[in-house]
Coordinates of C-alpha atoms in Angstrom, one line a residue:
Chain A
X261 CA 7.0 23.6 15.1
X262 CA 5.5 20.2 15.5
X263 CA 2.1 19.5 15.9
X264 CA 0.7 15.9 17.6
X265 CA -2.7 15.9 15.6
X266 CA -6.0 14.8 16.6
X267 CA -7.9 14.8 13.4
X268 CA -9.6 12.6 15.0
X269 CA -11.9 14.9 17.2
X270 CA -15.6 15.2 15.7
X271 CA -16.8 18.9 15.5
X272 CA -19.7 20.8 16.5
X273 CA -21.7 19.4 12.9
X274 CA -24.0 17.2 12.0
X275 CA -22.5 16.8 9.1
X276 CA -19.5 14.7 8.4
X277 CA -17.5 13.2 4.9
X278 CA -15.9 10.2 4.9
X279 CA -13.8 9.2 1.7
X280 CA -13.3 5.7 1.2
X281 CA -11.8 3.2 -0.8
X282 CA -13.4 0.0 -2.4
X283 CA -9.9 -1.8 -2.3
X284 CA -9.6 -4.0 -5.6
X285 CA -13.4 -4.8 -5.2
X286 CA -14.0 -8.3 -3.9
X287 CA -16.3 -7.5 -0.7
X288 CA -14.3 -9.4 1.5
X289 CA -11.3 -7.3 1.0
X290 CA -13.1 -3.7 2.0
X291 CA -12.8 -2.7 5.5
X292 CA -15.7 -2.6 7.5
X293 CA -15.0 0.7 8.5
X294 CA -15.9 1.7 4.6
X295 CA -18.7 -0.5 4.6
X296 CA -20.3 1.2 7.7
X297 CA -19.6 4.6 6.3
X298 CA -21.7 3.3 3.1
X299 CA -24.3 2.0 5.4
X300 CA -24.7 5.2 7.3
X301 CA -23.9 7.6 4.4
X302 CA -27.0 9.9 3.0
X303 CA -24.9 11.4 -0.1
X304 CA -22.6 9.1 -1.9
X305 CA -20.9 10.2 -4.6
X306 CA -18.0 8.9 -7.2
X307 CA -17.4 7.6 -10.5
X308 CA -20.3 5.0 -11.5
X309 CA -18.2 2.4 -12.3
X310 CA -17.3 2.6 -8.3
X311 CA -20.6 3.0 -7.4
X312 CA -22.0 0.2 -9.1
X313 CA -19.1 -2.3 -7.0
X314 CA -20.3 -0.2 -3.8
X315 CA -23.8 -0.8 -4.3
X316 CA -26.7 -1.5 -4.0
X317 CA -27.9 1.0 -2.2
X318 CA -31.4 2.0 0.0
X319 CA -33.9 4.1 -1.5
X320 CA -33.4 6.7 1.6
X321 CA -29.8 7.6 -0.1
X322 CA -29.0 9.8 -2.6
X323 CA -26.2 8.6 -5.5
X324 CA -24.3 10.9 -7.6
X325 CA -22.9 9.5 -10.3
X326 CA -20.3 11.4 -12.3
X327 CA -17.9 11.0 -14.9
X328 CA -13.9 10.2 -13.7
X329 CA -12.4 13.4 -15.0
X330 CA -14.0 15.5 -12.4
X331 CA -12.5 14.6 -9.5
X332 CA -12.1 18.3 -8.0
X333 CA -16.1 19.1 -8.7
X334 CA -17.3 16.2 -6.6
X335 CA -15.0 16.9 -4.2
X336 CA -16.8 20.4 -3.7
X337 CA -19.7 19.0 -4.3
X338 CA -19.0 16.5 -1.0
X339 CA -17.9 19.4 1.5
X340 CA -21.3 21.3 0.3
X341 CA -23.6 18.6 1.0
X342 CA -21.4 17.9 4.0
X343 CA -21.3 21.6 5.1
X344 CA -25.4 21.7 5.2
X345 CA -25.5 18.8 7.4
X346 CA -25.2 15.9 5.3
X347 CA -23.6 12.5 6.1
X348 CA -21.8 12.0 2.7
X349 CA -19.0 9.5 1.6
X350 CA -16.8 9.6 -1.5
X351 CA -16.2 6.4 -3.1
X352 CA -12.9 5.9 -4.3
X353 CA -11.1 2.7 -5.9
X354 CA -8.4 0.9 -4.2
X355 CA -7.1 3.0 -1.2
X356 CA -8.1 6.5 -1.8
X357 CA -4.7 8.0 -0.6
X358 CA -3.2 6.2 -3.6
X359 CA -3.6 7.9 -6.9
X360 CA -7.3 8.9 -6.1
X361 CA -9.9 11.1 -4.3
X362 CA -8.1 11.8 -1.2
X363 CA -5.9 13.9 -2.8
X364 CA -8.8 15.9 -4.7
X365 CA -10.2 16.3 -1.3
X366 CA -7.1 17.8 0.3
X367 CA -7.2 20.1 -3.0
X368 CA -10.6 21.0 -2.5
X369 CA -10.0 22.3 1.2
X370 CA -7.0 23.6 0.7
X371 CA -8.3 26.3 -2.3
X372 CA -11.7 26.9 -0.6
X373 CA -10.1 27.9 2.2
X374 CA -13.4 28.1 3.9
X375 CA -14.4 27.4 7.7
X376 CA -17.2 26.0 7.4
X377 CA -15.2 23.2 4.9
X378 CA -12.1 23.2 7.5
X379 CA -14.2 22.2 10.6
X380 CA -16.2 19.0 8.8
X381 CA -15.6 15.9 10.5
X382 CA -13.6 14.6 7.7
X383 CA -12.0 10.8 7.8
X384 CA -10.3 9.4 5.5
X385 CA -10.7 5.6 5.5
X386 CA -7.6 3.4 3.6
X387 CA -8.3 0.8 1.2
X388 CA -5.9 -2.3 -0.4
X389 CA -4.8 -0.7 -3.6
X390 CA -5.0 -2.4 -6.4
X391 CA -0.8 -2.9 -6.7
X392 CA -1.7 -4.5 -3.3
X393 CA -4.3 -7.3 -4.1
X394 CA -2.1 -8.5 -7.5
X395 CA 1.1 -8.7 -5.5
X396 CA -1.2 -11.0 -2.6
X397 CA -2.4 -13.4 -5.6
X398 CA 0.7 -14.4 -6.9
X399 CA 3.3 -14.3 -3.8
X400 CA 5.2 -11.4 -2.5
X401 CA 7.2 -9.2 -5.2
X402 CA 6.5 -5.7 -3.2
X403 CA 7.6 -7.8 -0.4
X404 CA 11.2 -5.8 0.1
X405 CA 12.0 -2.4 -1.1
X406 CA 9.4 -0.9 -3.9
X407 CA 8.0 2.3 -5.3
X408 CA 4.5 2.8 -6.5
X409 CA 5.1 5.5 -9.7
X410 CA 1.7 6.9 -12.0
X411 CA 2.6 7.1 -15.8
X412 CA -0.1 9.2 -16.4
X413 CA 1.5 12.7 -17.7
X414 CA -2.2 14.8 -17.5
X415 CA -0.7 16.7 -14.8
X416 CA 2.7 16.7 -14.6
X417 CA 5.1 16.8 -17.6
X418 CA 6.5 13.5 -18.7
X419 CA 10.3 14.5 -17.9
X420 CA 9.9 14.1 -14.5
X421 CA 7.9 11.0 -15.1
X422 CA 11.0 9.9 -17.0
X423 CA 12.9 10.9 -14.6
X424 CA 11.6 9.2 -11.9
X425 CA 11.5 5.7 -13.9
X426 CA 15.3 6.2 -14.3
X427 CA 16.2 7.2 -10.5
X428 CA 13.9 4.2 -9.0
X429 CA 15.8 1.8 -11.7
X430 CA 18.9 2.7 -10.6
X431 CA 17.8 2.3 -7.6
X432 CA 16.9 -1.1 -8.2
X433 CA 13.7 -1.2 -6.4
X434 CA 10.7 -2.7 -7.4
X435 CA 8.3 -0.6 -9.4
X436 CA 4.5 -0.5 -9.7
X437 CA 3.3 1.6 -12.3
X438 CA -0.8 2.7 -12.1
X439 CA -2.0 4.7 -15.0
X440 CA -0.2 3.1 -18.0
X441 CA -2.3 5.1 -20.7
X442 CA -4.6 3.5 -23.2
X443 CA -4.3 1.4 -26.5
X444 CA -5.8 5.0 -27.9
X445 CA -2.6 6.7 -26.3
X446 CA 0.3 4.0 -25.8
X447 CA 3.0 6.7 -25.7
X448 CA 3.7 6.3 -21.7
X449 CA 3.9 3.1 -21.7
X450 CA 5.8 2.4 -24.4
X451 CA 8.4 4.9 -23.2
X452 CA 8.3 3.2 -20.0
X453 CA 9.1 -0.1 -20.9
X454 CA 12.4 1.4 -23.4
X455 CA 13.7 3.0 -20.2
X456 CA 13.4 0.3 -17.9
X457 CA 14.8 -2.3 -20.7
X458 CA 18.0 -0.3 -20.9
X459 CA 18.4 -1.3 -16.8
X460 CA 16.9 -4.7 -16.0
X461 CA 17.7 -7.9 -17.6
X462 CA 15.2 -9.1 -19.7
X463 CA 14.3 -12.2 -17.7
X464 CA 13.3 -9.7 -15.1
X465 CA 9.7 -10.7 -13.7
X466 CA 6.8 -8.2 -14.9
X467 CA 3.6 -8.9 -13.0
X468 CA 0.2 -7.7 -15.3
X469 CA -2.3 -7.6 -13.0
X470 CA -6.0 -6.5 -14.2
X471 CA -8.8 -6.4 -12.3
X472 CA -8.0 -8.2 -9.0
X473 CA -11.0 -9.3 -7.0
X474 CA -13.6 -9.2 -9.6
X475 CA -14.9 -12.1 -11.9
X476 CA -13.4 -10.9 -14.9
X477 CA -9.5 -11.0 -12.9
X478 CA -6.3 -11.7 -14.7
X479 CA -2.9 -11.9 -13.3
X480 CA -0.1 -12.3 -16.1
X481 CA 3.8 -13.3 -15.0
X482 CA 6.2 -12.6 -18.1
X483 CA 9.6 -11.6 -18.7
X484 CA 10.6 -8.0 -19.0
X485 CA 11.4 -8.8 -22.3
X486 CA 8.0 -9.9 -23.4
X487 CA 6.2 -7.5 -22.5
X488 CA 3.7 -6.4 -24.9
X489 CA 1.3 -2.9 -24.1
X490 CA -1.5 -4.2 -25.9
X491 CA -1.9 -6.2 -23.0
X492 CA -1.7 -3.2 -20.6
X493 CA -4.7 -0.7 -20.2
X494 CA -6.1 1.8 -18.0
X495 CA -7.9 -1.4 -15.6
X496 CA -3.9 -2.7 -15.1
X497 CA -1.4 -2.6 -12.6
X498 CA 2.3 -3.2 -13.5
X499 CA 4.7 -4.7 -11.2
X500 CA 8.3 -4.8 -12.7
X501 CA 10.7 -6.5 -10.3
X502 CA 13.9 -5.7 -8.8
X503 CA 17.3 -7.5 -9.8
X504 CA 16.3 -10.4 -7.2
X505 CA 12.8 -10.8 -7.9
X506 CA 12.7 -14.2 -8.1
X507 CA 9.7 -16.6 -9.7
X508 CA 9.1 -20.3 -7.9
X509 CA 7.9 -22.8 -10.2
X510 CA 5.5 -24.6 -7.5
X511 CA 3.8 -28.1 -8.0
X512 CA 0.6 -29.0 -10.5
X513 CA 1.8 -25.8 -12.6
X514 CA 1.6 -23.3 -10.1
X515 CA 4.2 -20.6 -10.2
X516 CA 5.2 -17.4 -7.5
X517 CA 7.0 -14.5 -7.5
X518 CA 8.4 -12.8 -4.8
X519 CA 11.3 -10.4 -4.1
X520 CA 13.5 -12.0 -1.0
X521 CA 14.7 -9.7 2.4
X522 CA 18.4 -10.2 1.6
X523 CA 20.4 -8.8 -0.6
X524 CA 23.5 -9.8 -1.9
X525 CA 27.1 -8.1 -0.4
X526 CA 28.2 -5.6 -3.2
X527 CA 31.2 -7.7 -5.2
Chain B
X118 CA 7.5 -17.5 -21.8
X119 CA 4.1 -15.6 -20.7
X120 CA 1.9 -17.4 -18.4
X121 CA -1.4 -16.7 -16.8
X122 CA -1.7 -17.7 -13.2
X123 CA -4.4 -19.2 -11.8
X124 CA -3.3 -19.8 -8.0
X125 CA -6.6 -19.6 -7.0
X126 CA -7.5 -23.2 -7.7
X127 CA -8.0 -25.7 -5.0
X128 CA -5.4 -28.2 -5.3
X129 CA -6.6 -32.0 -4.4
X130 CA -5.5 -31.6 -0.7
X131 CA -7.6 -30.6 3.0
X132 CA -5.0 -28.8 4.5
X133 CA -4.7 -24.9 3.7
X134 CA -2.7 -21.8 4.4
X135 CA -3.3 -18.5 4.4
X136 CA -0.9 -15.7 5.1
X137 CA -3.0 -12.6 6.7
X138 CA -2.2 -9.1 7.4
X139 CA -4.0 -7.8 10.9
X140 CA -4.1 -4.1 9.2
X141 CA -2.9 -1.4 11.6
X142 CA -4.6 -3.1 13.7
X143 CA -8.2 -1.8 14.0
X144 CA -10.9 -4.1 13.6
X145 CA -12.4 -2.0 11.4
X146 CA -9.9 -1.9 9.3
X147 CA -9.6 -5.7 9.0
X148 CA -10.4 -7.1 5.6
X149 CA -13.2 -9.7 6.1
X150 CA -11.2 -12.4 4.4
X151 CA -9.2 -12.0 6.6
X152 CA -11.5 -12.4 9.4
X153 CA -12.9 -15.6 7.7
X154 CA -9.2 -17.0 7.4
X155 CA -9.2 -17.0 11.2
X156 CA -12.3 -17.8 12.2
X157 CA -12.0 -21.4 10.0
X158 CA -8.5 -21.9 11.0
X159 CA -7.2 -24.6 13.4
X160 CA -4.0 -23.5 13.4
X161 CA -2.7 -20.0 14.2
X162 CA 0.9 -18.7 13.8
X163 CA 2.5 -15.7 14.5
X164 CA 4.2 -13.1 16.4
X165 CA 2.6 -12.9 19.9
X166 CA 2.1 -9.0 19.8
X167 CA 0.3 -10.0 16.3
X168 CA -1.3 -12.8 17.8
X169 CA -3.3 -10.5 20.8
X170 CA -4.6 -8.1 17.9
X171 CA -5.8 -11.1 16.0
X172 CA -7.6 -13.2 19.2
X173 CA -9.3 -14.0 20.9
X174 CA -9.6 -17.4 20.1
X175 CA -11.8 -20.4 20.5
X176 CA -11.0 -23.0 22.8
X177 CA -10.3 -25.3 19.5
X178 CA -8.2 -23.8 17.8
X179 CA -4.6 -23.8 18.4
X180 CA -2.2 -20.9 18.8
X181 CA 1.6 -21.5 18.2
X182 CA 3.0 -17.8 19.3
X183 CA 6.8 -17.1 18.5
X184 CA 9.5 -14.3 18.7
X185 CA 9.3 -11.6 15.8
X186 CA 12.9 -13.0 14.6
X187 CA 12.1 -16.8 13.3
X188 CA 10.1 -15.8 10.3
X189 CA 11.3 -18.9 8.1
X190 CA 10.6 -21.1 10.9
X191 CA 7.7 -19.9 11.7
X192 CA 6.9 -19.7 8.0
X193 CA 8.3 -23.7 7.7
X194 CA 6.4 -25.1 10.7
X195 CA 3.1 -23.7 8.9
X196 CA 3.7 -25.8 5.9
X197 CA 4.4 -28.6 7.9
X198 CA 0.7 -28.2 9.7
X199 CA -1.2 -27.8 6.2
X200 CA 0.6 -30.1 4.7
X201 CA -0.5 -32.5 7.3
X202 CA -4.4 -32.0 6.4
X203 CA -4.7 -28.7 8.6
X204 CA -6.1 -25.0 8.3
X205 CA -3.5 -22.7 9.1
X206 CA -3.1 -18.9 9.2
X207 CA 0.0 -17.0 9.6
X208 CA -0.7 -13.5 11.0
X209 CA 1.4 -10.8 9.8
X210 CA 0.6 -7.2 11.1
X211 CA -0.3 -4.4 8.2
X212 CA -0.1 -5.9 4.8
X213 CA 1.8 -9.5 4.4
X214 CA 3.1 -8.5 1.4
X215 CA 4.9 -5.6 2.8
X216 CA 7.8 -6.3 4.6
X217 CA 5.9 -9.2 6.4
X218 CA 5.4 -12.8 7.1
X219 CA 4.6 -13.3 2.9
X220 CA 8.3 -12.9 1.6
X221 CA 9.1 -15.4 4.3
X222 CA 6.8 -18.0 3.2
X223 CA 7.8 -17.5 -0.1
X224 CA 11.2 -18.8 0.9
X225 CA 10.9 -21.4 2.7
X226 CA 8.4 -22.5 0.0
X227 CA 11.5 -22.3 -2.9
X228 CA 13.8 -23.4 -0.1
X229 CA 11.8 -26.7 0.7
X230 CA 11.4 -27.6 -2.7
X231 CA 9.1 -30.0 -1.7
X232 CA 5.9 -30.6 -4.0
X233 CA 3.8 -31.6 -0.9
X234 CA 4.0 -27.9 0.1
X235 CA 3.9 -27.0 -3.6
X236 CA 0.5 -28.2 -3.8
X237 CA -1.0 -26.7 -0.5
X238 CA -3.7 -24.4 -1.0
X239 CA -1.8 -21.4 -0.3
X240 CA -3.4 -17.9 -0.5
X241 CA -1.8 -14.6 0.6
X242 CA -4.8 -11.8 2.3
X243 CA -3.7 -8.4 1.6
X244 CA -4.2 -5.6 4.6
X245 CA -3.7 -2.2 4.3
X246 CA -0.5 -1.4 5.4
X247 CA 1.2 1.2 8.7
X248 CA 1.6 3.8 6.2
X249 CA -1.5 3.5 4.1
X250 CA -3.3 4.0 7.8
X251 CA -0.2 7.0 9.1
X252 CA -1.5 8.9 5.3
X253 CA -5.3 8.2 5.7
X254 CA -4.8 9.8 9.4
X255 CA -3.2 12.7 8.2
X256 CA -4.9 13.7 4.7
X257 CA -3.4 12.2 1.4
X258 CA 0.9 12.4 1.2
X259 CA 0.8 9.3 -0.5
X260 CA -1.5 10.7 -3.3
X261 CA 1.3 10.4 -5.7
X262 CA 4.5 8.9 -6.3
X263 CA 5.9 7.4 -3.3
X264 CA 8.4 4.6 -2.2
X265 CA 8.4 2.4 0.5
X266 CA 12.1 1.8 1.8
X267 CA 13.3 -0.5 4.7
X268 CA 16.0 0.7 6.9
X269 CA 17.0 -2.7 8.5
X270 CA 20.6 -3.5 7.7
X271 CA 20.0 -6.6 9.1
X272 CA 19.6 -8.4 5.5
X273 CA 21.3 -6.3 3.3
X274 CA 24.0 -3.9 3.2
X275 CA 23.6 -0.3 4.5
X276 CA 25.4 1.0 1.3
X277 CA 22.1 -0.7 -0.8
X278 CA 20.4 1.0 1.9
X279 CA 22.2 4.8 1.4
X280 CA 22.0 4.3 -2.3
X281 CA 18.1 3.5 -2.2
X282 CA 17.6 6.7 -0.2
X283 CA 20.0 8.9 -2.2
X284 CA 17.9 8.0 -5.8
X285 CA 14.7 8.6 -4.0
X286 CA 15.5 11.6 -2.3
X287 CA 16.6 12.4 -6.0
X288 CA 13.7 11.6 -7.9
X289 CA 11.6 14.2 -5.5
X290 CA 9.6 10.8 -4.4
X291 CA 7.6 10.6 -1.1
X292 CA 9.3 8.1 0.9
X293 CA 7.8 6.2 3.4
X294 CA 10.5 4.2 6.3
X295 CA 9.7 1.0 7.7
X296 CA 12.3 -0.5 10.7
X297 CA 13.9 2.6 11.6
X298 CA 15.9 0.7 13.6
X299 CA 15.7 1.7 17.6
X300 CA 16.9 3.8 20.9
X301 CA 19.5 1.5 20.9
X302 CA 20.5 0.9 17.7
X303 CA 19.5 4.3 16.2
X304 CA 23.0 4.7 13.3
X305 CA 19.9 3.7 10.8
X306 CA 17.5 6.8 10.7
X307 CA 20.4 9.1 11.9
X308 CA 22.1 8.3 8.6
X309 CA 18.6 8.8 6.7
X310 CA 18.0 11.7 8.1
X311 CA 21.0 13.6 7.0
X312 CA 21.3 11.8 3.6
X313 CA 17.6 13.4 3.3
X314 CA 18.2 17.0 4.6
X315 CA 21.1 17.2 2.1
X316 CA 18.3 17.0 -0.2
X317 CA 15.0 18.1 0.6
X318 CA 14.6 22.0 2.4
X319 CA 13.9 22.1 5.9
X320 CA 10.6 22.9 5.7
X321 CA 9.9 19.8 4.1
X322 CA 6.7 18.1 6.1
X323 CA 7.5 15.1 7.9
X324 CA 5.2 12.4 9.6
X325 CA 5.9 10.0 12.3
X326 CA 2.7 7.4 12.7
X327 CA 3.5 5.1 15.6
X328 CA 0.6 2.7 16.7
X329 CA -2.0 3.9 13.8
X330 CA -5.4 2.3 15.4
X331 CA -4.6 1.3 18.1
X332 CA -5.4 2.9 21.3
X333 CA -2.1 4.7 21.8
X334 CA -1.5 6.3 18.8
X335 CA 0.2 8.8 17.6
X336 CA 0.7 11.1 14.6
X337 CA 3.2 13.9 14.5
X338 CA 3.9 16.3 11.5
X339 CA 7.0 18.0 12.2
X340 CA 9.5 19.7 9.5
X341 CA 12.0 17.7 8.2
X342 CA 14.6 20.0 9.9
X343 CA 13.3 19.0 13.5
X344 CA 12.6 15.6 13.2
X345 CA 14.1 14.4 16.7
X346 CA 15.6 10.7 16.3
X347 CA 14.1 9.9 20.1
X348 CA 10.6 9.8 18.8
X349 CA 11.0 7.4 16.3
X350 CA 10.9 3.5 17.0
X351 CA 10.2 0.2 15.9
X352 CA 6.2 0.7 15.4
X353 CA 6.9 4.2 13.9
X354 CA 6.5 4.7 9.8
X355 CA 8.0 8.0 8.6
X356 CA 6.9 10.0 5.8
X357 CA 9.1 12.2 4.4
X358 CA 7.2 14.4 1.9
X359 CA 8.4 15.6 -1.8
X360 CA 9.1 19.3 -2.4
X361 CA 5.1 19.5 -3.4
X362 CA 4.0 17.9 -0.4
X363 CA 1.9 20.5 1.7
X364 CA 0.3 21.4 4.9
X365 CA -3.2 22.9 5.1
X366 CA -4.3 24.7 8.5
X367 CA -7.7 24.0 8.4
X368 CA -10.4 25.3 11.2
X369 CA -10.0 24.5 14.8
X370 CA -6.5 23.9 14.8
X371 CA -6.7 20.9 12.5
X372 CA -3.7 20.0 10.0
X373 CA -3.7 18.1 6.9
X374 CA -0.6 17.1 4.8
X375 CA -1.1 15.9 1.0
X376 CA 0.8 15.7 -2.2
X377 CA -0.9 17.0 -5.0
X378 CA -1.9 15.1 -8.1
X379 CA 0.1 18.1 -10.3
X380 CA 3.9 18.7 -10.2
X381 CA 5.0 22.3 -11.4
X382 CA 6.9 22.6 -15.2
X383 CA 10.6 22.6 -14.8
X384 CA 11.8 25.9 -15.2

């Protein structure tokens, strides 16, 4: 059967939960949608390293702080504030539909499987993810075919990560990797980059992006070949490009990247 | 050779250009760089649909409108402006990056070869994109590994195209569609959609976004297996959900579709 949704609709609450995302957290790339949600929030809760970019905050609003492995707790903790009338947001980084709390939401709902959670006025707002913002600062590499992939193997096994690495580089699309582990646990990574070297030439543009948007930012452009995971941590993006991922060496030392709209007539 | 970018510097030059992405086209969902870009701008360049989101516009500034198919001459005629001394913005719906007006300037940049375009002050805005706002609408199906295919063959051959698909149905990804072609030239999605039911079950959730933010919008979840190719058209995104992707029937006839963060062992 299909359905024409109207999530849209607010219910007979006061309260309502909005999760948002800070985008790569420069203030002029979050959507004033999640900044009014902020302003008007009385609960916000997230991970304080995303509260601190959100803030500051009025003395009238409550902030709970957590720690980033709990993702499912304040999620419940959101719809029970919500449920007892409370105008509550979820900070997220990036665009919370991508690798992040709108999916611990959804999880939330689904296993409480309670009315008084199913009829909150619930919005999700999107954000620019992080993959996003480093592609914008140095040209257009997601700009044709691409797939956005986690390496993180905490909840699913990594055979199907492995999998998926192999299938999208056969594919020859472009592939953004979020979650590359940590120097502390490397293994991912590492695998990653041995799988991908056995299908992409190693001139093949990698893009390091770390921290977009903040003071401390860093975008790296390096061959495939050079790649080294001491570089990479859990703050980095990866953009490996396809077989036409081409880099433009611009004037005064300025170089782009960018993966073109054409592609070439099988031989 | 490894190189760390530093685009953002201001070259010696007044004239600027700055690629912007309208969003899905909610003003609330518009990055305020974006709205800066446009507000200091002189020049404005775009698709006239684009153009009518982005306005209205001051009496000063000027507005070159085009058709959606001169992207590389609309793309050219920008550099031309800034690198006469002027602020220009090229307005790209969703994110530039994606599938937009960014790729473009990227090749008529490497095309020109010129270094008094190399030198412009050149800065791409991210936006969030038609199927970051289609998922946010919905719940969370792009909460974990996801693609994000084109199905214009106007570029590149449909056999890339049907190879693309085939790996990606494969590797169990989400895939978002961009261009699924039109009532008139409708071979495209008819081809993707029985590539993908040869691979995913028919119960497989489906979304079609079409107009996300605007005031006619609409969001249907259907199963794969009745996915009708007459409701699908150039300002739709499809989301074709993985074999973990799910449907929650919340309260008051609300539905939400997510993929979860956890992917079963194999067998």
């Amino acid at each position: 059967m299909q359905l024409e949704q109207q999530n849209r609709a607010k219910p007979n609450s006061e309260g309502w939960l909005r999760v948002i995302g800070l985008g790569p957290g420069d203030p002029a790339l979050l959507a004033p949608a999640a900044r009014a949600a902020l302003s008007e929030a009385e609960d916000i809760i997230g991970y304080r390293t995303y509260l601190q970019l959100a803030g500051p905050f009025r003395d009238d609003q409550r902030v709970h702080d957590s720690d980033n492995r709990v993702e499912l707790e304040r999620a419940r903790h959101a719809f029970q504030l919500a449920a007892a009338g409370g105008r509550v947001v979820i900070v997220s980084s990036g665009d919370p539909g991508v690798f992040a709390m709108a999916t611990a939401v959804m999880e939330a709902l689904e296993q409480a499987n309670d009315p008084a959670w199913g009829t909150i006025d619930l919005q999700i707002i999107p954000g620019i993810s992080a993959a996003q913002a480093a592609a914008a600062r140095i040209g257009a590499p997601l700009g044709h075919d691409f797939c956005t992939l986690s390496l993180s193997d905490n909840l699913k096994p990594w055979s199907v990560i492995a999998r998926r690495l192999q299938l999208a580089a056969e594919a020859d699309l472009v592939i953004a990797l979020y979650n590359p582990g940590s120097h502390a646990r490397p293994h991912q990574f590492n695998e990653a980059l041995a799988l991908l070297r056995e299908h992409r030439t190693p001139e093949t543009p990698v893009i390091l992006g770390r921290s977009i948007g903040r003071t401390d930012e860093q975008v790296i452009v390096t061959p495939l070949a050079e790649v080294d995971p001491a570089q990479v941590d859990m703050r980095t993006v990866i953009i490996i490009g396809s077989s036409q991922t081409r880099i433009i060496e611009a004037a005064a030392g300025r170089r782009w990247v960018y993966t073109p709209r054409w592609y070439p007539e099988a031989g």
